[in-house]
XYZ file of C-alpha atoms in Angstrom:
580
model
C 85.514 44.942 18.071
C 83.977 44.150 21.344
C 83.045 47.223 23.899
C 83.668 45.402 27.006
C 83.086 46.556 30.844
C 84.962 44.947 34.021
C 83.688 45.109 37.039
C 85.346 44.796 40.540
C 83.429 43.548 43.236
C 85.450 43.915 47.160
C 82.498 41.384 48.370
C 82.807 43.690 51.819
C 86.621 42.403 52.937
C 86.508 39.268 51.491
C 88.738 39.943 48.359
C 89.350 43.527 49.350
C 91.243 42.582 52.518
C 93.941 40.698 50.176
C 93.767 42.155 46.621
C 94.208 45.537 46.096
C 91.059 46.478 44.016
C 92.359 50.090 42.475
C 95.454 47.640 40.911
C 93.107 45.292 39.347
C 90.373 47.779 37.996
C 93.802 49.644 36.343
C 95.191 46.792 35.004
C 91.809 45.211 33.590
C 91.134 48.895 31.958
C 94.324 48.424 29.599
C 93.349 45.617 27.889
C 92.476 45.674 24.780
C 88.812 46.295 23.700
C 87.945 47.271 27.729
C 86.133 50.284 27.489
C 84.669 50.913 30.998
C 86.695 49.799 34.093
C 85.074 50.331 37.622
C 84.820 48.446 41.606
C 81.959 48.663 44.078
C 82.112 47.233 47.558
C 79.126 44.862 46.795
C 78.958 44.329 43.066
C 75.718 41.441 43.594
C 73.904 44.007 45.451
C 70.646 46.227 43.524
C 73.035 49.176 43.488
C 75.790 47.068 42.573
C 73.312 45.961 38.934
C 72.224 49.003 38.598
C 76.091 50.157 37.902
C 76.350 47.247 35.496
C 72.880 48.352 33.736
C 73.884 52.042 33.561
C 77.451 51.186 32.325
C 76.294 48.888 29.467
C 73.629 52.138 28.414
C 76.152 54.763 28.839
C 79.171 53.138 27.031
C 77.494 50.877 24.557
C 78.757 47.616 25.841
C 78.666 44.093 24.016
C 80.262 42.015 26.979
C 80.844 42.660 30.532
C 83.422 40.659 32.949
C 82.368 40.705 36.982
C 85.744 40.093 38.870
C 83.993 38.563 42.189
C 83.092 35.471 43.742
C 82.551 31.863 42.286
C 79.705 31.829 39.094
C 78.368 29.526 41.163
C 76.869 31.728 43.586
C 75.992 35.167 41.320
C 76.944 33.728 37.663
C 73.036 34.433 37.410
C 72.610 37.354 38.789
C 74.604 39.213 36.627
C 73.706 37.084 33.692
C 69.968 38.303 34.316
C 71.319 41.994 35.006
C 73.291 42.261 31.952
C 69.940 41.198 29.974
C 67.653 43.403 30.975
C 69.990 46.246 29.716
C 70.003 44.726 26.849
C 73.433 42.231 26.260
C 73.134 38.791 25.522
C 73.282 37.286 28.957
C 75.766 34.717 27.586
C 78.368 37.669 27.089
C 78.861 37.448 30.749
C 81.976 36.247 32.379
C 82.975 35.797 35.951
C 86.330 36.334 37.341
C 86.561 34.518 40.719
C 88.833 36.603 42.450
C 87.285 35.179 46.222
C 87.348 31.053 45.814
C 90.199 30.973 43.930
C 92.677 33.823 45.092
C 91.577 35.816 47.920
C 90.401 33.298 50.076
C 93.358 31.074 49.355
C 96.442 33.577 49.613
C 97.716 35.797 52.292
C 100.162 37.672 50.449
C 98.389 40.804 49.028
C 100.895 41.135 46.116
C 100.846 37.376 45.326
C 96.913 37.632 45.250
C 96.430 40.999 43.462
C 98.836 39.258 40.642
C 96.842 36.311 40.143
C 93.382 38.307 40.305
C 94.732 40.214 37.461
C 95.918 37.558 35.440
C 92.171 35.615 35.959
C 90.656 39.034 35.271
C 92.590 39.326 31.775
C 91.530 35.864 31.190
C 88.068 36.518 31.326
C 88.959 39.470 29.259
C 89.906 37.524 26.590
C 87.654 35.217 26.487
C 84.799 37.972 26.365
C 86.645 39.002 23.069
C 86.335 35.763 21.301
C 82.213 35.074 22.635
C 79.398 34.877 20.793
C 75.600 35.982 21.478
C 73.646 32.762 21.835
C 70.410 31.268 22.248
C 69.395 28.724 24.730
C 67.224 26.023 23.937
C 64.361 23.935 25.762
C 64.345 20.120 27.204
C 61.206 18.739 27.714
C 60.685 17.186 31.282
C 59.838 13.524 32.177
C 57.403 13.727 34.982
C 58.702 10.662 36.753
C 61.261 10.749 40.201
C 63.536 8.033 41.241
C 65.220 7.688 44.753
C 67.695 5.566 45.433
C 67.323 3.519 49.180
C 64.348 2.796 50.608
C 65.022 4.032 54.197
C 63.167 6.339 56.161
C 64.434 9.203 53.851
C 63.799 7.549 50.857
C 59.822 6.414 51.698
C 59.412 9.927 53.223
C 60.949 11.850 49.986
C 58.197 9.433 47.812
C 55.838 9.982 49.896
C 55.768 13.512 49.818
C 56.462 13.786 45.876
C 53.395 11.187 45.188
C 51.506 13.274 46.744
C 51.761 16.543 44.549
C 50.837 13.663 42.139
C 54.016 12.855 40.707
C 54.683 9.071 39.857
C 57.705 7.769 42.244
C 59.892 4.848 42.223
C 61.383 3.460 45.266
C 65.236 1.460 44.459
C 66.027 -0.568 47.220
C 68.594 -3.518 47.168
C 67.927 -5.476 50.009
C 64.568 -7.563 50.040
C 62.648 -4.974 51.882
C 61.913 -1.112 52.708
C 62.970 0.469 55.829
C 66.013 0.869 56.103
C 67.991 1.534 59.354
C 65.114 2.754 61.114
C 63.394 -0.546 60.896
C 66.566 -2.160 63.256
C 65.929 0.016 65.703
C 63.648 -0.527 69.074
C 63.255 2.744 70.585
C 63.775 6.547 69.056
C 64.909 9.350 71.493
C 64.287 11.791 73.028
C 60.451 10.518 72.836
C 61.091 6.843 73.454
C 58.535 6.006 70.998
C 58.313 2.412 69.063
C 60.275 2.544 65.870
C 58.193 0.722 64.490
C 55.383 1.835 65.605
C 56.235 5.352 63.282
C 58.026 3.435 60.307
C 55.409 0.894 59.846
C 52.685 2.588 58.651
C 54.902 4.865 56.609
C 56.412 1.374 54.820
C 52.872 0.841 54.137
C 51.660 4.379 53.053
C 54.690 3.708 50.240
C 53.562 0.432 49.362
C 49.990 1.074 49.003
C 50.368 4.395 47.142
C 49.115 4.514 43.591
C 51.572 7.180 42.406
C 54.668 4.805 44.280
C 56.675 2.002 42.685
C 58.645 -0.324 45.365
C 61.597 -2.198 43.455
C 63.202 -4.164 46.163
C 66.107 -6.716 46.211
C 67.456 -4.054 43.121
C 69.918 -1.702 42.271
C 70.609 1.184 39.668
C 72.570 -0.310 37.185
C 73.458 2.786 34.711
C 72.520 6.216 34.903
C 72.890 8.391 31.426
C 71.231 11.743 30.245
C 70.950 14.825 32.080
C 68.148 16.888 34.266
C 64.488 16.341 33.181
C 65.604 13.265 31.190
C 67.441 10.562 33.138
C 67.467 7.120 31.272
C 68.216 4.570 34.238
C 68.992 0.809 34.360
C 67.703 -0.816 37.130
C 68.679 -4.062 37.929
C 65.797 -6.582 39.825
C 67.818 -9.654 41.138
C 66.412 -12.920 41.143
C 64.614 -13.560 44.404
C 63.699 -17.111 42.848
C 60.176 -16.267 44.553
C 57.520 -15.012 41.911
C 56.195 -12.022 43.669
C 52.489 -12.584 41.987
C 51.947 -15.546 43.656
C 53.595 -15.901 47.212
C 51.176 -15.460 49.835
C 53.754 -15.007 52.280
C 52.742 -17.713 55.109
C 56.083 -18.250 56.054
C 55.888 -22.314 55.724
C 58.689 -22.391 53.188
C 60.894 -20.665 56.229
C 60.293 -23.030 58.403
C 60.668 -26.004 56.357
C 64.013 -25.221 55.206
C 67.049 -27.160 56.456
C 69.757 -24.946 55.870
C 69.467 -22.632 58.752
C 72.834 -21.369 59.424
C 73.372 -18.219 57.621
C 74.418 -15.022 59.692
C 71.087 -12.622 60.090
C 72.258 -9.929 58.661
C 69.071 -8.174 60.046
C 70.158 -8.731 63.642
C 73.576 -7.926 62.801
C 75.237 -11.217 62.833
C 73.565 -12.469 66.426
C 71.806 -15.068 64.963
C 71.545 -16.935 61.874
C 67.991 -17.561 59.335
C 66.741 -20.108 56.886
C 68.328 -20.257 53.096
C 65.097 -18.849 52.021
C 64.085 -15.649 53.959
C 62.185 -12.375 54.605
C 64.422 -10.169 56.583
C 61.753 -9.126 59.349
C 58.481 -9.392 60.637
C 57.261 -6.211 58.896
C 58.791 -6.505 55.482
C 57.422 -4.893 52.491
C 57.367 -6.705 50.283
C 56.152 -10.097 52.641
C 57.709 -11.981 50.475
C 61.160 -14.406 50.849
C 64.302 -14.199 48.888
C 66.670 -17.708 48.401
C 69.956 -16.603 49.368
C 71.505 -18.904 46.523
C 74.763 -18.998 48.473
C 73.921 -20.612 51.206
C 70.758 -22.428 49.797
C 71.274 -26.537 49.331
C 69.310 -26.736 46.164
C 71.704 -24.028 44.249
C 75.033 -25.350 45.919
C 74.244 -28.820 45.557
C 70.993 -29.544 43.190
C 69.468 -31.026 45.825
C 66.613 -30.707 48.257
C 63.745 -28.275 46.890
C 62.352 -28.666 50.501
C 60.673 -25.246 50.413
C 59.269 -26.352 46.698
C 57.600 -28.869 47.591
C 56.191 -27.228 50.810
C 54.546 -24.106 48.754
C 51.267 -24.893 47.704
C 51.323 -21.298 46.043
C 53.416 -22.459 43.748
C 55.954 -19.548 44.334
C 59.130 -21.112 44.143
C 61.469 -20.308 40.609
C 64.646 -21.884 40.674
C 64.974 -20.432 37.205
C 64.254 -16.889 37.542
C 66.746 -14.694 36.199
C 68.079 -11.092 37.248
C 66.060 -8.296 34.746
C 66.814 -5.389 33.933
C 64.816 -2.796 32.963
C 65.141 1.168 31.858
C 62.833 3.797 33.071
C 63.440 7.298 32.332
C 63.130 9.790 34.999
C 62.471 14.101 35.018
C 64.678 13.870 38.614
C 66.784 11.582 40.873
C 67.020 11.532 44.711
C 69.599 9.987 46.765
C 68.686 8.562 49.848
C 71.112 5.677 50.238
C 72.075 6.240 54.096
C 74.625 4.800 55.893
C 76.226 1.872 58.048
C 78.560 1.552 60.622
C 82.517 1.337 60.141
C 84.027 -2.132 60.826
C 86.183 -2.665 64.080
C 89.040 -4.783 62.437
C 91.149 -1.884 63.539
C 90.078 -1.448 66.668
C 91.599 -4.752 68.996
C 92.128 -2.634 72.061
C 88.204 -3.309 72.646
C 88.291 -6.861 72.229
C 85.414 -6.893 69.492
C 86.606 -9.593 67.864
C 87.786 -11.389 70.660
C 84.772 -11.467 72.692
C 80.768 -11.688 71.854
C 79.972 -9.703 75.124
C 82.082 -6.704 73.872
C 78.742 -5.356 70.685
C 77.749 -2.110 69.090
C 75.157 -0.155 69.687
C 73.354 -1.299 66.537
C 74.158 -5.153 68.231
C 72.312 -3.343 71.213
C 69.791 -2.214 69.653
C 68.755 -5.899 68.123
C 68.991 -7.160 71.673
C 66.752 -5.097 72.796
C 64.244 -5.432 70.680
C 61.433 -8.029 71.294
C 61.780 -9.218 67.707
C 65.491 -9.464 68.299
C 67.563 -12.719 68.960
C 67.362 -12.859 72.521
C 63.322 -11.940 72.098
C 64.134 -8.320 74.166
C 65.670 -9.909 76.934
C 69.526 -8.317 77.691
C 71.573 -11.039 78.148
C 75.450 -11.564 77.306
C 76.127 -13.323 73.883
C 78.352 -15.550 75.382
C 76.178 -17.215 77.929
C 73.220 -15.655 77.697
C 73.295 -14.717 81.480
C 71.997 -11.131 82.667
C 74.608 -8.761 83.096
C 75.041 -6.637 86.043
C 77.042 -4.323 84.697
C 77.501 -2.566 81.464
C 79.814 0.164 80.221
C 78.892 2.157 77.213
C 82.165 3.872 75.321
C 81.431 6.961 72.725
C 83.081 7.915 70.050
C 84.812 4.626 68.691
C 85.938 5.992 65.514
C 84.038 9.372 65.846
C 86.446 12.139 65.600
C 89.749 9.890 65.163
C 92.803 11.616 65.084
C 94.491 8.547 63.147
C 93.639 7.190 59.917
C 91.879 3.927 61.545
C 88.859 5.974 61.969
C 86.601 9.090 61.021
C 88.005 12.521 61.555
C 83.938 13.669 62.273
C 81.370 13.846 65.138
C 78.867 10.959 63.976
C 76.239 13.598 65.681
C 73.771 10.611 66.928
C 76.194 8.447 69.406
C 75.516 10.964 72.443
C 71.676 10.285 72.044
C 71.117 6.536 71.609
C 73.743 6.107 74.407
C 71.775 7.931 76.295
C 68.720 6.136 75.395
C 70.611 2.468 76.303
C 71.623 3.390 79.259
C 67.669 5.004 80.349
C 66.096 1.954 78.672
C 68.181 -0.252 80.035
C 67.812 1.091 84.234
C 64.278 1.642 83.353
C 63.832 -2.378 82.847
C 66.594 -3.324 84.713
C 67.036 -1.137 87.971
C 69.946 -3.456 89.235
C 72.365 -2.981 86.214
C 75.186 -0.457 86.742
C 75.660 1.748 83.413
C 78.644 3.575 83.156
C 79.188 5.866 79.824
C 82.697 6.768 79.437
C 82.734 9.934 76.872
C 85.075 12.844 75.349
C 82.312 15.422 75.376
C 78.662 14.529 75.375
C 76.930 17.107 72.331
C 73.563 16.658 72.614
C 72.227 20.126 70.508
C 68.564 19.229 69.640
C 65.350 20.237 70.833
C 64.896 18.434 73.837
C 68.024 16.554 73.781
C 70.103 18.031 76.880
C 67.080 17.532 78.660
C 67.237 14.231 77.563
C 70.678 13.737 78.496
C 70.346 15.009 82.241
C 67.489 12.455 82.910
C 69.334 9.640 82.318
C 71.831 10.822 84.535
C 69.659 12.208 87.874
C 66.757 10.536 87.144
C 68.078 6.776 85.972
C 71.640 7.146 87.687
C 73.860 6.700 84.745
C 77.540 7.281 85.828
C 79.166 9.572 83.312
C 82.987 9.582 83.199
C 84.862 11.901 81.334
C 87.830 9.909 79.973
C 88.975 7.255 77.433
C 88.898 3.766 76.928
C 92.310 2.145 76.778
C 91.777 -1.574 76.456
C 89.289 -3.763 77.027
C 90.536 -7.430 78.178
C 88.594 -10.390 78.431
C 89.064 -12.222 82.073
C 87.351 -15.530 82.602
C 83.305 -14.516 82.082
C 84.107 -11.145 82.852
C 85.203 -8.386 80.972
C 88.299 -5.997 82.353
C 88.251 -1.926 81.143
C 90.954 0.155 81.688
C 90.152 3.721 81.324
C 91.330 7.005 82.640
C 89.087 9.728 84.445
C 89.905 13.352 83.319
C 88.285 15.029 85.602
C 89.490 13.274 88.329
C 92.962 12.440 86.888
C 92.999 9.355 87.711
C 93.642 5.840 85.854
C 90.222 3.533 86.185
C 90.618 -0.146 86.487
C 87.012 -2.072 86.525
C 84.991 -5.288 85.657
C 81.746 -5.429 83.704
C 79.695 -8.121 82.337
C 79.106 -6.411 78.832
C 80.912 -3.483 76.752
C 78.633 -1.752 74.202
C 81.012 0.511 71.682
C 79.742 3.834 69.998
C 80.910 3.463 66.925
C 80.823 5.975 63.956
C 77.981 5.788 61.142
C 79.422 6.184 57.467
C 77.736 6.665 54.208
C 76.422 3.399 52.841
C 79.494 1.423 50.634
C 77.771 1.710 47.560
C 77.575 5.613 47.372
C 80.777 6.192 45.458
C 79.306 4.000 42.546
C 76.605 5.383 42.597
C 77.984 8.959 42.736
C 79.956 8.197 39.774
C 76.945 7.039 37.859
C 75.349 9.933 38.541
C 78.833 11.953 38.321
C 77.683 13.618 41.535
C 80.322 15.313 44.050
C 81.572 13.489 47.369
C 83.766 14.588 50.021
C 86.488 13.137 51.760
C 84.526 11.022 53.669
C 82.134 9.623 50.733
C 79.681 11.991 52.169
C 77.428 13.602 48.760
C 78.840 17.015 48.337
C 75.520 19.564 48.509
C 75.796 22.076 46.168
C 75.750 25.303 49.026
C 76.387 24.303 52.561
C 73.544 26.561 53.398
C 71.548 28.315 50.473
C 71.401 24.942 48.340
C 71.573 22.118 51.118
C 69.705 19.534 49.135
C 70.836 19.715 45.907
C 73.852 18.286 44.221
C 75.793 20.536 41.790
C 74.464 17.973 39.307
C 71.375 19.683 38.417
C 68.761 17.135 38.588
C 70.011 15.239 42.066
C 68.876 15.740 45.273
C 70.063 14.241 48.449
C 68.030 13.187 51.362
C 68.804 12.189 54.566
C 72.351 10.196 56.152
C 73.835 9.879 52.574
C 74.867 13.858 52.946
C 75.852 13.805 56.476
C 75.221 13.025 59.723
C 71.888 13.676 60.967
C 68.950 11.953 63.139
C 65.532 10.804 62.241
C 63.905 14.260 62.725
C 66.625 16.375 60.507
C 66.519 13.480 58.010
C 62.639 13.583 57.645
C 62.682 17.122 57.304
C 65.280 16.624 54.617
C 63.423 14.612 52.940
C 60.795 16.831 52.591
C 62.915 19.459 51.516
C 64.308 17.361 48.668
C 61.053 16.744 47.700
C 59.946 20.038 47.436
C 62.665 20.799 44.699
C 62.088 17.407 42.993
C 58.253 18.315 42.705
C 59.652 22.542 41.597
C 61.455 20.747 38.930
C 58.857 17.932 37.935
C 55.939 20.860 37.794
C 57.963 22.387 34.582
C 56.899 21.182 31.324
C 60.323 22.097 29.959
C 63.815 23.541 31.096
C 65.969 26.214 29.920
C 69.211 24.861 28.208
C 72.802 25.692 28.677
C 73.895 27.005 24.927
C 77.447 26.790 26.130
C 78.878 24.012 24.562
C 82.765 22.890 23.791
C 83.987 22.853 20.146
């Protein structure tokens, strides 16, 4: 017969203020084989153990039950507790009285019922355990991460080098991510570039780093320390070993009409192609549905020209399986689609763009070479408005419930970059509330207004019309309460970031949690931020949540730091629970 104690916690008010802690402690101390009954106000506490500890002396226990918060938070603490006094740690149960009754009820009777019937529960499951004996896993000292972004190079990066061999997934033809689109970063206004570059090439040049571009994880089995992963490399019908990446085969090709996706759809490239300037690798991929040669059988144009000899019609996709100690997701995010949105005339006219659309125009690598011009004419406008939070904190179903955190900033950045360059533009920023909480970022804010003269309206966009070559916005002004009727030459839309599309299959594969919002679940808000509650995966950077490139760098790091904790163990402790 099992000696069993139970244990109360009131976790302060948080499961005191709705169950009524003398009822359960009564009620647990009647069941059968409960020899010891008792509550504390903080049961995870060192006074709260040392109850346990002195309890399982005095009375002789075999098993203990803890009615307090999830196991997920203290399942280990009183796991350890109970075995240095001498119980199998295994004879532990946790009745979550907080998570899943006191947090969730209001009715003190309603919740003091249900925290005794979990209680007994746990009760009688104590009374059918058995002592056991964990065993050991050995661990592969090998990381993945999924997405070669900014996250992803700087979470390889910083495993490599604690000397840990990385591999870098990535399924378009090159590294860099988001980052690499953009022109300027705030609030420093330095080249993106000019920072990402030489990070791209750090990965690439690192002997501890494998790059697999133009690829994607294809299967993920196993379990932490001992991943087995598919990894699918798609044909780029360019043999990597011997392009020298001169770029004739580019311009050579005749089938030029394919949107960039690069530059967002502004322009269009070549068949065969390497997405930008900086690309690593340097090497082209055919896009073999819009390439002649695979549509038709004909031309082989950019055959002939290589004299490298790079050109494979025949390659096929490969797959291969490495096996991995740890995983890290890094997989970022995109912005939502405006199909929904026709009251800004996005799909009606090319001068109404994104921000990311922006951004490309801007740049000097960009379609319009870094001049602004409208799309539709490519005449310099003379004036712009800027409208945040299309699709940020959407109170309807077309868009996303959240603050996309970064729209304030690189609004704010626009509108400085573009009075810095040109002083003649007016830049009006219609906004809900402009959130700008980062070191250096209100500062940021008020110099585009009193320095560069951006005029901030509080208010909403209504509709945006199109009018001969102009472009008519009707907004309201809150402040002022009054309706705003006006003309500009361009309309640039702030419109919400959301994890990457491939994220739910690839948090199924790696049965990892998501929210709502196909954000990856972390497995504490705030003690375990980078860590999935798979053990094993990590998360780094947009994938999790919102964030700019500062917070995702330093997440990054911190995801690496637990992938190299995990990597530096030569074997893992193994859960002995198992179902029969």
């Amino acid at each position: 017969m099992q000696r069993i104690g139970v244990f109360v916690c009131h976790c302060g008010t948080n499961i005191a203020a709705t169950v009524d802690i003398g009822r359960v402690v009564a009620a647990a101390a009647k069941e059968p084989g409960v020899v010891h009954a008792e509550d504390y106000q903080y049961m995870c506490s060192e006074a709260g153990q040392l109850k346990i500890r002195e309890a399982i002396e005095q009375k002789h226990l075999t098993g203990i039950v803890v009615c307090s918060c999830s196991p997920r938070m203290h399942e280990n603490t009183f796991r350890q507790a109970a075995n240095r006094a001498g119980i199998n740690p295994y004879m532990v149960e946790i009745a979550n009285i907080r998570e899943h009754c006191s947090w969730i009820h209001k009715d003190m009777e309603e919740a003091t019922e249900k925290a005794i019937i979990l209680a007994r529960a746990a009760i009688a499951k104590v009374m059918l355990n058995a002592p056991l004996t964990p065993g050991t896993s050995q661990v592969v000292k090998r990381a993945l991460v999924i997405g070669g972004g900014i996250a992803g190079i700087q979470t390889a990066l910083d495993i490599a080098e604690a000397g840990y061999e990385v591999d870098i997934v990535e399924k378009t033809p090159s590294i860099g991510g988001r980052m690499s689109q953009l022109d300027k970063t705030f609030p420093t206004l330095d080249c993106s570039a000019c920072i990402l570059t030489p990070k791209m090439v750090e990965a690439a040049a690192h002997e501890k780093i494998t790059i697999y571009t133009y690829s994607e994880v294809e299967k993920v089995s196993g379990f932490v320390g001992d991943f087995h992963v598919d990894i699918r490399k798609k044909a780029r019908s360019v043999d990597m070993s011997k392009c020298t990446g001169c770029g004739v085969c580019q311009e050579k090709c005749p089938s030029k009409k394919a949107p960039n996706e690069f530059n967002r759809g502004l322009n269009t490239r070549s068949a065969i192609y390497t997405p930008f300037a900086q690309a690593i690798p340097n090497v082209p991929v055919i896009d073999r549905e819009n390439c002649i040669k695979f549509k038709t059988g004909k031309c082989g144009v950019c055959a002939k020209v290589c004299q490298a000899g790079a050109i494979d019609y025949e390659q096929k996709d490969e797959i291969i399986t490495v096996d991995y100690g740890a995983i890290v997701v890094a997989t970022g995010f995109d912005t939502i689609k405006l199909d929904q949105y026709d009251e800004y005339a996005y799909n009606q006219s090319p001068d109404v763009i994104t921000s990311l659309e922006l951004e490309r125009i801007m740049n000097a690598a960009g379609p319009t070479k870094g001049h602004l011009e409208r799309m539709s004419d490519h005449k310099a406008p003379k004036s712009i408005v800027f409208v945040q939070c299309v699709g940020s904190r959407c109170a309807d179903k077309r868009g996303k419930s959240y603050c996309s955190k970064i729209c304030c900033m690189y609004t704010a950045k626009h509108a400085m970059l573009i009075r810095d360059k040109y002083p003649d533009v007016e830049v009006t920023v219609f906004y809900i509330d402009v959130r700008t909480p980062g070191k250096n970022f209100d500062e940021f804010y008020r110099r585009a207004v009193e320095e560069y003269g951006v005029h901030y309206i509080k208010g909403q966009v209504g509709k945006v019309a199109p009018q001969g070559d102009k472009l008519l916005v009707q907004a309201s002004d809150l402040l002022d309460n009054r309706q705003i009727r006006m003309e500009a030459d361009m309309v640039v839309l702030a419109t919400a970031i959301e994890p990457n599309p491939d994220v739910r299959k690839i948090a199924t594969m790696l049965t990892a949690s998501i929210d709502t919002n196909n954000f990856l679940t972390e497995s504490h808000a705030k003690l375990r931020p980078v860590e999935s509650p798979t053990a094993g995966i990590f998360l780094s950077g947009v994938c999790q949540g919102p964030k700019d490139i500062p917070e995702t760098v330093a997440q990054a790091g911190a995801a690496a730091v637990k992938v190299i904790g995990l990597l530096a163990k030569d074997h893992l402790v193994t859960n002995p629970c198992t179902a029969k």
